[in-house]
Amino acid sequence: MNFLGFGQSADLDIVFDGADTRKMAEIKTEDGKKEKYLLYYDGETVSGKVNVTLKKPGSKLEHQGIKIELIGQIELYYDRGNHHEFLSLVKELARPGDLIQNSSYPFEFANVEKPYEVYVGSNVRLRYFLRATVVRRLSDIIREVDIAVHTLCSYPEVNSPIKMEVGIEDCLHIEFEYNKSKYHLKDVIVGKIYFLLVRIKIKHMEIAIIKRETTGTGPNTFTENETIAKYEIMDGAPVRGESIPIRVFLAGYDLTPAMRDINKKFSVKYFLNLVLMDTEDRRYFKQQAIYFSARILHNGPTNFT
């Protein structure tokens, strides 16, 4: 139908400055696969150019203007019709007119505040993308390209260990200790479990990292628990006075920073779940909240990059 002036008569392409040298980040898609996107941080400039390529060289493309937008958006899966935008910037690239040849338009969004990290969960998605548009009377020509955004923080100055006791009166009394309460995403959880009283026949013990995603508010609140990692720390019966070491390497797991009330739409928390099972397959567990910080801004005791 192009001879009537309908349809898409040009291709749009968004090319980022420094794309060849910029880091990439793997982002999980809704179907569980992973895709790589250019990685940006809060406060970084996003710049490049929009290329408009006519499908028929020598033809004329009438338009009502050309623009590019940088958008940060939250989508709740139970409410897919509504997209909640927390970031919306627009740059006008060309005034209304005619294109008679392929054209390129530079753009720059300087020092953009990107307050949240990209996230794809069970019930929610937070994404950043650029949308280039050739505005036309009947059908716009649109091109969207996602980018990844990671948040950064300094290494915490105060990072107290976690110490807790748990037990069943006159049957079981254990004490567990983790070296820190805050961890970065490539950290190692180090701890110990002390058996102070053992009068039940324990045959197995494991530790799990649980991610709890909460979306929505009021009657539309949804909570989803996902086991990110499970780690066996004991197989066999412990005795009184025994100490079991814990060492869990986080780098191999698909973790995100903890997220609290993001744009009043969702939260993500993590827990360490200690589970004991006796010879009659009864389960005893204790859950402890832990905090995964954003990516570390500078190098501390180990290389966090």
Rosetta silent file (secondary structure, phi, psi, omega in degrees, C-alpha in Angstrom):
SEQUENCE: MNFLGFGQSADLDIVFDGADTRKMAEIKTEDGKKEKYLLYYDGETVSGKVNVTLKKPGSKLEHQGIKIELIGQIELYYDRGNHHEFLSLVKELARPGDLIQNSSYPFEFANVEKPYEVYVGSNVRLRYFLRATVVRRLSDIIREVDIAVHTLCSYPEVNSPIKMEVGIEDCLHIEFEYNKSKYHLKDVIVGKIYFLLVRIKIKHMEIAIIKRETTGTGPNTFTENETIAKYEIMDGAPVRGESIPIRVFLAGYDLTPAMRDINKKFSVKYFLNLVLMDTEDRRYFKQQAIYFSARILHNGPTNFT
SCORE:     score description
SCORE:     0.000 S_00000001
   1 L     0.000    9.391 -175.824    0.000    0.000    0.000 S_00000001
   2 H   -62.580  -27.908 -177.608    3.028    2.306   -0.109 S_00000001
   3 H   -69.230  -14.766  175.235    1.880    3.889   -3.395 S_00000001
   4 H   -94.522   -1.833  179.977   -1.074    5.369   -1.451 S_00000001
   5 L    94.110    5.526  179.172    1.228    6.775    1.201 S_00000001
   6 L   -97.173  176.428  175.045    0.508    4.104    3.781 S_00000001
   7 L    79.395  177.015 -177.450    2.806    1.568    5.390 S_00000001
   8 L   -94.926  111.536 -174.889    6.368    1.847    6.589 S_00000001
   9 L  -103.168    7.419  178.209    8.488    3.402    3.857 S_00000001
  10 E  -148.798  154.604  175.077   11.704    3.829    5.881 S_00000001
  11 E  -104.027  143.103  176.794   13.786    1.890    8.389 S_00000001
  12 E  -111.122  142.863  176.558   14.909    3.355   11.706 S_00000001
  13 E  -142.123  136.091  177.946   18.078    2.393   13.527 S_00000001
  14 E  -108.029  120.188 -179.264   19.459    3.643   16.859 S_00000001
  15 E  -114.570  126.325 -176.602   23.259    3.601   17.135 S_00000001
  16 E   -92.438  141.964  173.772   24.860    4.328   20.525 S_00000001
  17 L   -65.305  135.842  177.013   28.085    6.263   20.994 S_00000001
  18 L    69.057   20.300 -176.765   30.893    4.022   22.262 S_00000001
  19 L   -61.824  -31.381 -177.136   28.865    0.848   21.742 S_00000001
  20 L   -69.321  -26.521 -175.998   31.981   -1.118   20.732 S_00000001
  21 L  -108.482   -9.293 -177.127   33.740   -0.463   24.047 S_00000001
  22 L   -76.566  144.859  176.879   30.797   -0.292   26.470 S_00000001
  23 L   -64.841  152.426  176.096   30.132   -3.204   28.815 S_00000001
  24 E  -111.561  154.179  176.574   27.193   -5.486   28.162 S_00000001
  25 E  -131.113  139.120  176.266   24.810   -6.980   30.720 S_00000001
  26 E   -84.740  126.912  179.153   22.700  -10.111   30.462 S_00000001
  27 E  -120.303  131.898  179.060   19.042   -9.475   31.243 S_00000001
  28 E   -72.949  136.912  176.970   16.504  -12.242   31.685 S_00000001
  29 L   -92.618  173.918 -177.775   13.482  -12.049   29.396 S_00000001
  30 L   -62.930  -30.211 -178.913    9.922  -13.004   30.304 S_00000001
  31 L   -88.104   10.221  175.063   10.322  -16.441   28.724 S_00000001
  32 L    90.186   -7.386  177.248   13.388  -17.168   30.870 S_00000001
  33 L   -79.454  175.161  179.384   15.997  -16.615   28.168 S_00000001
  34 E  -126.051  139.390  176.716   18.777  -14.034   28.447 S_00000001
  35 E  -126.475  151.909 -179.438   19.658  -11.197   26.127 S_00000001
  36 E  -100.467  132.334  178.071   22.636   -8.837   26.194 S_00000001
  37 E  -127.298  156.045  173.190   22.132   -5.073   26.339 S_00000001
  38 E   -62.052  139.836 -173.179   24.494   -2.105   26.574 S_00000001
  39 E  -103.990  129.445  176.285   25.088   -1.262   30.229 S_00000001
  40 E  -126.734  159.886  178.372   24.636    2.211   31.728 S_00000001
  41 E  -119.935  165.400  177.683   24.760    3.562   35.281 S_00000001
  42 L   -57.033  131.506  178.099   22.880    6.273   37.130 S_00000001
  43 L    89.313   -9.485  179.788   24.048    9.707   36.003 S_00000001
  44 L   -78.541  146.626  175.775   25.659    8.510   32.786 S_00000001
  45 L   -76.805  137.988  174.175   24.966   10.264   29.499 S_00000001
  46 E  -112.127  116.667 -175.171   23.121    8.263   26.839 S_00000001
  47 E  -141.886  165.056  179.634   24.000    9.480   23.349 S_00000001
  48 E   166.491 -146.646  178.000   24.201    8.315   19.764 S_00000001
  49 E  -147.485  154.188  175.803   22.402    8.864   16.505 S_00000001
  50 E  -108.070  121.113  178.380   19.174    7.876   14.797 S_00000001
  51 E  -100.328  129.132  176.125   19.561    6.702   11.209 S_00000001
  52 E  -111.687  117.151 -177.422   16.593    6.965    8.842 S_00000001
  53 E  -114.600  117.924  178.965   17.012    4.816    5.740 S_00000001
  54 E   -69.529  135.635 -179.334   14.500    5.171    2.904 S_00000001
  55 L   -71.895  -29.625  177.821   13.331    1.834    1.567 S_00000001
  56 L  -119.043  101.552  179.953   13.120    3.228   -1.957 S_00000001
  57 L   -54.209  136.431 -179.687   16.100    5.447   -2.810 S_00000001
  58 L    90.121  -10.478  177.862   14.987    8.632   -4.505 S_00000001
  59 L   -82.230  171.467 -178.990   11.483    8.501   -3.002 S_00000001
  60 L  -115.072  134.811  177.527   10.045   11.156   -0.713 S_00000001
  61 E  -114.918  111.575  175.373    8.981   10.596    2.898 S_00000001
  62 E   -83.388  137.109  179.727    6.557   13.137    4.332 S_00000001
  63 E  -146.389  162.097 -179.992    6.606   13.377    8.117 S_00000001
  64 L  -103.621   16.776  179.920    5.296   15.503   10.976 S_00000001
  65 L   130.589  155.635  177.443    8.566   15.462   12.881 S_00000001
  66 E  -126.482  133.744 -176.487   11.242   13.032   14.114 S_00000001
  67 E  -143.401  163.095  172.362   11.940   12.494   17.823 S_00000001
  68 E  -134.353  141.352 -179.074   13.668   10.178   20.261 S_00000001
  69 E  -123.085  145.391  169.445   12.577    9.348   23.808 S_00000001
  70 E  -111.658  119.037 -169.832   14.391    7.789   26.760 S_00000001
  71 E  -125.946  134.675  168.503   11.843    5.932   28.886 S_00000001
  72 E  -111.482  129.592 -166.588   11.973    4.096   32.215 S_00000001
  73 E  -142.377  140.888  174.384    8.923    1.918   32.670 S_00000001
  74 E  -116.050  130.329  178.398    7.398   -0.560   35.125 S_00000001
  75 E  -122.240  120.742  174.182    4.936   -3.158   33.886 S_00000001
  76 E   -91.488  127.442 -171.196    2.893   -5.273   36.288 S_00000001
  77 H   -65.724  -26.790  178.957    1.909   -8.500   34.576 S_00000001
  78 H   -78.780   -7.471 -177.230   -1.582   -8.562   36.104 S_00000001
  79 H  -136.192   55.784 -170.868   -2.175   -5.075   34.676 S_00000001
  80 L   -65.168  -19.924 -179.387   -0.486   -5.273   31.274 S_00000001
  81 L   -71.317  -20.096 -177.402   -2.605   -2.530   29.760 S_00000001
  82 L  -111.983  125.983  174.640   -0.997    0.099   31.971 S_00000001
  83 E  -108.860  125.650 -176.372    2.677    1.033   31.792 S_00000001
  84 E   -97.082  108.965 -177.298    3.936    3.115   34.698 S_00000001
  85 E   -93.329  124.753  176.150    6.622    5.528   33.493 S_00000001
  86 E  -106.485   -8.471  177.037    9.052    6.916   36.068 S_00000001
  87 E  -143.002  127.993  179.358   11.382    8.415   33.465 S_00000001
  88 E  -150.862  105.014  178.671   10.359   10.142   30.239 S_00000001
  89 E  -120.425  141.532 -176.136   12.724   12.402   28.274 S_00000001
  90 E  -129.206  137.236  172.035   12.148   13.629   24.717 S_00000001
  91 E  -124.047  123.549  175.199   14.490   15.141   22.120 S_00000001
  92 E   -81.245  124.434 -176.151   13.061   16.619   18.910 S_00000001
  93 E   -99.304  -31.325 -178.595   15.400   15.659   16.064 S_00000001
  94 E  -153.094  142.839  175.395   13.674   17.181   13.024 S_00000001
  95 L   -78.483  165.325  177.914   10.765   19.508   12.323 S_00000001
  96 L   -54.570  142.500 -178.830    7.926   18.467    9.986 S_00000001
  97 E   171.891 -157.822 -179.402    9.023   18.212    6.378 S_00000001
  98 E  -120.470  138.088  171.492   10.066   15.818    3.632 S_00000001
  99 E  -103.110  126.712  178.705   12.931   13.356    3.564 S_00000001
 100 L  -116.053   -1.644  177.464   14.374   12.755    0.103 S_00000001
 101 L  -152.889  164.537  177.327   17.526   10.914    1.173 S_00000001
 102 L   -59.541  138.966 -175.368   18.873    8.782    4.016 S_00000001
 103 E  -135.981  154.724  179.256   19.501   10.942    7.079 S_00000001
 104 E  -130.899  135.087 -176.034   21.241   10.700   10.445 S_00000001
 105 E  -126.287  117.377  176.996   20.349   12.674   13.573 S_00000001
 106 E   -74.101  151.476  176.195   22.612   12.861   16.651 S_00000001
 107 E  -142.114  157.961  176.607   21.037   12.848   20.108 S_00000001
 108 E  -153.077  125.667  169.365   22.227   13.203   23.695 S_00000001
 109 E  -108.309  101.657 -169.745   20.501   12.707   27.037 S_00000001
 110 L   -82.759  133.696  171.442   23.096   14.232   29.363 S_00000001
 111 L    48.294   53.361 -172.845   23.754   12.967   32.900 S_00000001
 112 L   -75.056  130.776  173.518   20.483   11.073   33.102 S_00000001
 113 L   -77.167  120.051  179.350   19.219   10.086   36.530 S_00000001
 114 L  -122.578   88.844 -165.582   18.365    6.388   36.388 S_00000001
 115 L   -73.265  -20.728 -174.037   17.183    5.645   39.918 S_00000001
 116 L  -122.904  158.156  176.979   16.330    1.938   39.617 S_00000001
 117 L   -88.621  146.877  174.718   17.983   -1.190   38.293 S_00000001
 118 L   -59.146  146.950 -176.680   16.504   -3.157   35.407 S_00000001
 119 E  -156.540  134.244  171.792   14.519   -6.120   36.695 S_00000001
 120 E  -126.837  114.525 -176.240   12.493   -8.989   35.243 S_00000001
 121 L  -119.789 -161.218 -178.223   10.626  -10.995   37.857 S_00000001
 122 L   -73.318  -33.567 -175.328    7.696  -13.353   38.230 S_00000001
 123 L  -130.375    6.056 -174.657    5.048  -10.621   38.142 S_00000001
 124 E  -152.152  150.818  174.922    6.809   -7.410   37.178 S_00000001
 125 E  -135.931  132.419  173.779    9.276   -5.958   34.689 S_00000001
 126 E  -117.269  123.091 -175.730   11.307   -2.747   34.978 S_00000001
 127 E  -137.277  155.571  170.414   12.984   -1.657   31.752 S_00000001
 128 E  -118.971  138.074  177.854   14.743    1.294   30.149 S_00000001
 129 E  -154.389  157.999  173.022   14.541    1.826   26.415 S_00000001
 130 E  -104.772  138.878 -179.468   14.962    4.395   23.674 S_00000001
 131 E  -126.173  113.401  174.949   12.140    4.943   21.219 S_00000001
 132 E   -95.546  138.117 -175.821   12.778    6.707   17.911 S_00000001
 133 E  -137.724  127.751  165.382    9.686    7.884   16.036 S_00000001
 134 E   -97.725  110.274 -174.345    9.051    9.322   12.609 S_00000001
 135 L   -79.647  128.130  178.953    5.642   10.945   13.130 S_00000001
 136 L  -130.124  165.111 -175.714    3.243   10.539   10.224 S_00000001
 137 L   -63.795  -40.868 -172.969   -0.395   11.387    9.651 S_00000001
 138 L  -108.630  -42.422 -177.452   -1.664    7.825    9.552 S_00000001
 139 L  -144.392  116.406  179.072    1.015    5.438   10.840 S_00000001
 140 L   -70.325  151.587  171.338    4.168    6.370   12.748 S_00000001
 141 E  -100.656  121.957 -171.214    7.465    4.600   12.086 S_00000001
 142 E  -128.855  140.487  174.158    8.828    3.452   15.453 S_00000001
 143 E  -135.387  127.143  178.539   11.994    1.729   16.610 S_00000001
 144 E  -117.427  139.658  176.780   12.640    0.704   20.252 S_00000001
 145 E  -136.096  124.455  179.167   15.961   -0.471   21.748 S_00000001
 146 E   -80.035  151.618  169.300   16.383   -1.586   25.361 S_00000001
 147 E  -127.442  158.119  175.534   19.396   -0.740   27.520 S_00000001
 148 E   -96.658  144.537  176.142   20.515   -2.256   30.814 S_00000001
 149 E  -130.663  126.832  173.799   20.900   -0.132   33.940 S_00000001
 150 E  -114.977  144.542  175.770   22.752   -1.225   37.080 S_00000001
 151 L   -95.608  151.908 -177.950   22.852    0.700   40.340 S_00000001
 152 E  -122.101  156.765  174.467   26.076    1.199   42.293 S_00000001
 153 E  -150.945  165.995  174.624   26.912    1.733   45.952 S_00000001
 154 L   -84.214  159.266  177.233   29.941    2.053   48.184 S_00000001
 155 L   -65.518  130.994 -174.534   31.104   -0.824   50.329 S_00000001
 156 L   -63.408  133.199  179.405   29.133   -0.613   53.605 S_00000001
 157 L   -73.858  -38.202  178.863   31.111    0.809   56.512 S_00000001
 158 L  -109.031  118.412 -176.709   28.940   -0.938   59.106 S_00000001
 159 L  -144.455   77.521 -172.484   28.262   -4.582   58.324 S_00000001
 160 L   -71.357  146.611  174.267   27.484   -6.446   61.508 S_00000001
 161 L   -69.879  161.638  177.682   27.442  -10.239   61.652 S_00000001
 162 E  -104.826  125.878  175.613   24.174  -12.086   62.203 S_00000001
 163 E  -128.612  128.766 -179.179   23.864  -14.242   65.314 S_00000001
 164 E  -145.665  152.553  174.164   20.680  -16.120   66.189 S_00000001
 165 E  -118.557  144.067  179.034   19.512  -18.996   68.342 S_00000001
 166 E  -147.827  149.846  179.744   16.701  -21.331   67.498 S_00000001
 167 E  -179.487  175.307  174.178   15.376  -24.501   69.021 S_00000001
 168 E  -117.880  129.477 -172.006   12.616  -26.690   70.352 S_00000001
 169 L   -52.644  125.612  176.871   12.324  -26.815   74.116 S_00000001
 170 L    64.987    8.065 -179.232   14.258  -29.763   75.593 S_00000001
 171 L  -122.135  -44.385 -173.398   14.779  -31.241   72.111 S_00000001
 172 E  -150.678  133.734  176.640   16.958  -29.034   69.971 S_00000001
 173 E  -143.948  112.549  179.092   19.013  -25.916   70.523 S_00000001
 174 E  -126.817  156.827  178.361   21.240  -24.541   67.805 S_00000001
 175 E  -129.409  129.393  177.569   23.038  -21.267   67.270 S_00000001
 176 E  -124.585  150.894 -174.406   23.960  -19.966   63.852 S_00000001
 177 E  -140.152  130.290  173.252   26.189  -17.124   62.837 S_00000001
 178 E  -113.498  145.197 -170.581   26.799  -15.416   59.484 S_00000001
 179 L   -68.799  -24.120 -177.966   29.812  -13.178   59.002 S_00000001
 180 L  -145.128  164.185  173.957   27.846  -10.226   57.580 S_00000001
 181 L  -105.391  -15.557  179.384   24.317   -8.915   57.173 S_00000001
 182 E  -124.518  134.148 -177.844   24.999   -7.177   53.826 S_00000001
 183 E  -131.921  145.182  170.917   26.508   -8.856   50.781 S_00000001
 184 L   -88.292  171.258 -166.053   27.402   -7.737   47.293 S_00000001
 185 L   -74.696   -8.443  175.577   26.291   -9.870   44.364 S_00000001
 186 L  -120.423   26.026 -175.499   29.599  -11.718   43.947 S_00000001
 187 L   -82.012 -177.352  175.533   30.277  -12.144   47.663 S_00000001
 188 E  -128.342  125.455  174.689   30.672  -15.284   49.761 S_00000001
 189 E   -83.480  119.296 -179.880   28.378  -16.091   52.686 S_00000001
 190 E  -118.539  134.414 -179.802   30.528  -17.499   55.475 S_00000001
 191 E  -163.621 -177.394  177.798   29.085  -18.820   58.710 S_00000001
 192 E  -144.253  150.900  173.938   28.890  -21.561   61.322 S_00000001
 193 E  -122.423  126.201 -179.154   26.170  -23.573   62.989 S_00000001
 194 E  -108.052  132.432  176.390   26.662  -24.748   66.577 S_00000001
 195 E   -99.395  107.208 -178.760   24.652  -27.626   68.057 S_00000001
 196 E   -90.689  -29.232  178.561   24.148  -26.898   71.750 S_00000001
 197 E  -150.038  126.903 -179.651   21.464  -29.532   72.375 S_00000001
 198 E  -135.161  104.509  177.857   20.467  -32.446   70.130 S_00000001
 199 L  -123.316   11.749  171.974   17.773  -34.840   71.334 S_00000001
 200 L  -120.655  155.559 -174.186   16.102  -35.507   68.008 S_00000001
 201 L   -88.816   94.273  179.094   17.534  -37.663   65.229 S_00000001
 202 E   -84.974  134.482  179.516   18.570  -35.210   62.522 S_00000001
 203 E  -116.404  -14.503 -172.625   19.590  -36.770   59.208 S_00000001
 204 E  -157.957  144.716  176.372   19.928  -33.826   56.855 S_00000001
 205 E  -145.817  138.884  179.472   20.459  -30.067   56.865 S_00000001
 206 E  -143.305  160.746  176.448   20.501  -27.537   54.046 S_00000001
 207 E  -123.688  140.017 -178.498   20.556  -23.804   53.509 S_00000001
 208 E  -130.955  147.534  171.600   18.609  -22.042   50.760 S_00000001
 209 E  -100.618  120.856 -176.915   18.520  -18.521   49.360 S_00000001
 210 E  -110.741  129.761  173.268   14.920  -17.417   48.863 S_00000001
 211 E  -101.473  129.103  179.331   13.858  -14.434   46.764 S_00000001
 212 E  -116.699  114.219  179.956   10.529  -12.871   47.731 S_00000001
 213 E  -105.115  126.032  178.707    8.950  -10.573   45.164 S_00000001
 214 E  -119.619  125.078 -179.399    5.953   -8.468   46.231 S_00000001
 215 E  -124.957  153.808  175.897    3.983   -6.519   43.640 S_00000001
 216 L    78.566 -176.447  179.522    0.952   -4.246   43.753 S_00000001
 217 L  -140.603  158.991  175.250   -0.935   -2.795   46.686 S_00000001
 218 H    56.762 -134.298 -177.666   -4.061   -3.587   48.690 S_00000001
 219 H   -68.275  -15.491  179.188   -6.232   -6.370   47.230 S_00000001
 220 H   -99.328   30.605  177.413   -3.946   -6.507   44.179 S_00000001
 221 L   -88.787  128.728  179.337   -0.878   -7.509   46.193 S_00000001
 222 E  -124.197  133.862  178.288    0.934  -10.587   44.903 S_00000001
 223 E  -120.732  129.422 -179.032    3.817  -12.354   46.642 S_00000001
 224 E  -126.201  124.612  175.867    6.031  -14.853   44.858 S_00000001
 225 E  -103.055  133.801  179.192    8.762  -16.911   46.552 S_00000001
 226 E  -131.855  130.536  176.329   11.535  -18.389   44.449 S_00000001
 227 E   -82.514  111.334 -177.639   14.365  -20.655   45.597 S_00000001
 228 E   -82.169  -39.150 -177.627   17.490  -19.193   44.008 S_00000001
 229 E  -150.221  148.339  176.442   19.999  -21.631   45.474 S_00000001
 230 E  -135.346  132.231 -169.517   19.990  -24.703   47.699 S_00000001
 231 E  -137.524  117.713  179.535   23.117  -25.910   49.457 S_00000001
 232 E   -79.119  127.300 -177.785   23.491  -29.067   51.545 S_00000001
 233 E  -114.219   -7.860  178.041   25.599  -28.418   54.624 S_00000001
 234 E  -161.032  137.954  174.305   25.196  -31.684   56.530 S_00000001
 235 E  -134.250  103.254 -175.835   24.273  -35.291   55.827 S_00000001
 236 L   131.206  171.900 -174.504   24.083  -37.367   58.965 S_00000001
 237 L   -85.355  126.991  175.374   23.342  -36.931   62.652 S_00000001
 238 L   -82.448  165.350  175.835   25.145  -34.138   64.538 S_00000001
 239 L  -122.761  163.074 -179.888   26.165  -34.418   68.166 S_00000001
 240 L   -59.363  135.092 -179.541   26.162  -31.872   70.946 S_00000001
 241 L    89.016   -5.246 -179.268   29.029  -29.410   70.646 S_00000001
 242 L   -75.933  148.338  178.872   29.506  -30.001   66.931 S_00000001
 243 E  -124.606  127.924 -178.992   30.142  -27.050   64.636 S_00000001
 244 E  -111.264  121.264  178.978   29.195  -27.086   60.933 S_00000001
 245 E   -78.137  150.735  177.008   30.853  -24.512   58.627 S_00000001
 246 E  -124.325  133.602  174.822   28.879  -22.685   55.916 S_00000001
 247 E  -148.975  110.688 -178.179   30.363  -21.227   52.766 S_00000001
 248 E  -120.634  118.887  178.898   28.091  -20.186   49.892 S_00000001
 249 E   -87.938  122.075 -173.240   29.569  -18.512   46.790 S_00000001
 250 L   -85.445  -19.272 -170.570   27.011  -16.087   45.338 S_00000001
 251 L   -59.956  -27.434 -176.321   28.659  -15.338   41.996 S_00000001
 252 L   -84.859    0.972 -175.044   27.121  -18.362   40.294 S_00000001
 253 L  -110.637  155.651 -178.179   23.521  -17.457   41.075 S_00000001
 254 L   -86.043   86.837 -176.376   21.042  -15.158   39.357 S_00000001
 255 L  -111.585  157.150  172.959   20.722  -12.466   42.032 S_00000001
 256 L  -127.030  163.608  170.606   19.613   -8.845   41.985 S_00000001
 257 L   -62.204  154.106  171.421   20.074   -6.099   44.549 S_00000001
 258 L   -63.043  140.768 -177.529   17.403   -5.906   47.217 S_00000001
 259 E  -128.533  125.773 -175.651   14.680   -3.500   46.079 S_00000001
 260 E  -115.048  114.525  173.562   12.417   -1.672   48.486 S_00000001
 261 E    50.334   55.862 -177.136    9.123   -0.166   47.363 S_00000001
 262 E   -69.033  112.898  179.888   10.325    0.642   43.845 S_00000001
 263 L    52.591   27.882 -178.732    8.159    3.516   42.590 S_00000001
 264 L    58.888   30.581 -178.200    5.514    2.197   45.020 S_00000001
 265 L  -118.915  -35.803 -178.199    4.982   -0.759   42.687 S_00000001
 266 E  -160.143  162.391  176.898    7.125   -3.670   43.883 S_00000001
 267 E  -137.700  152.507  175.959    9.779   -4.904   46.318 S_00000001
 268 E  -132.549  122.784  178.392   12.380   -7.678   46.232 S_00000001
 269 E  -125.200  158.711  178.427   13.802   -9.199   49.407 S_00000001
 270 E  -126.086  148.534 -178.897   16.121  -12.125   50.089 S_00000001
 271 E  -136.893  146.430  167.923   16.212  -14.638   52.926 S_00000001
 272 E   -96.262  123.677 -175.996   18.529  -17.378   54.124 S_00000001
 273 E  -112.009  112.949  177.930   16.437  -20.419   54.940 S_00000001
 274 E   -96.249  122.217 -175.460   18.005  -23.033   57.254 S_00000001
 275 E  -123.082  129.397  173.717   16.203  -26.381   57.040 S_00000001
 276 E  -116.769  143.164  178.135   16.740  -29.482   59.196 S_00000001
 277 E  -128.426  132.408 -179.880   15.031  -32.820   58.565 S_00000001
 278 E   -93.237  179.711 -175.082   14.775  -35.656   61.084 S_00000001
 279 L   -67.484  -15.030  176.838   14.609  -39.395   60.469 S_00000001
 280 L   -99.865   16.506  177.448   10.791  -39.216   60.369 S_00000001
 281 L    62.692   25.030  170.662   10.964  -36.593   57.596 S_00000001
 282 L   -84.140  140.601 -174.855    9.745  -33.772   59.827 S_00000001
 283 E  -109.094  137.927  175.471   11.196  -30.421   58.799 S_00000001
 284 E  -125.027  131.741 -177.476   12.444  -27.661   61.085 S_00000001
 285 E  -143.268  157.079  176.424   13.450  -24.334   59.606 S_00000001
 286 E  -138.127  131.789 -176.865   14.547  -20.842   60.487 S_00000001
 287 E  -112.301  136.826 -179.417   14.476  -17.906   58.101 S_00000001
 288 E  -132.809  126.124  177.773   16.732  -14.860   58.271 S_00000001
 289 E   -70.069  138.456  173.502   16.509  -11.779   56.068 S_00000001
 290 E  -129.808  160.988 -175.280   19.743  -10.745   54.341 S_00000001
 291 E  -117.718  121.594  172.919   20.527   -7.727   52.229 S_00000001
 292 E   -98.798  117.363 -177.887   22.118   -7.873   48.798 S_00000001
 293 L   -80.184  171.834  174.659   23.521   -4.463   47.935 S_00000001
 294 L   -68.677  178.759  177.919   23.897   -2.986   44.497 S_00000001
 295 E   -60.353  144.157 -175.283   27.094   -3.421   42.529 S_00000001
 296 E   -76.979  135.399 -175.775   30.111   -2.115   44.393 S_00000001
 297 L   -74.664  -34.536 -177.539   31.382    1.253   43.205 S_00000001
 298 L  -135.786  167.662 -179.582   35.021    0.717   44.130 S_00000001
 299 L   -79.381  130.273  176.728   37.325   -2.141   44.958 S_00000001
 300 L  -107.683 -134.023 -179.075   37.371   -3.227   48.569 S_00000001
 301 L   -60.039  -31.042  177.085   39.045   -6.303   50.083 S_00000001
 302 L  -129.980  171.499 -177.833   38.408   -8.226   46.855 S_00000001
 303 L   -80.195  114.124 -175.188   37.750   -7.292   43.268 S_00000001
 304 L   -96.339    1.120 -175.856   34.052   -6.513   42.942 S_00000001
 305 L   -78.838    0.000    0.000   34.038   -5.585   39.268 S_00000001
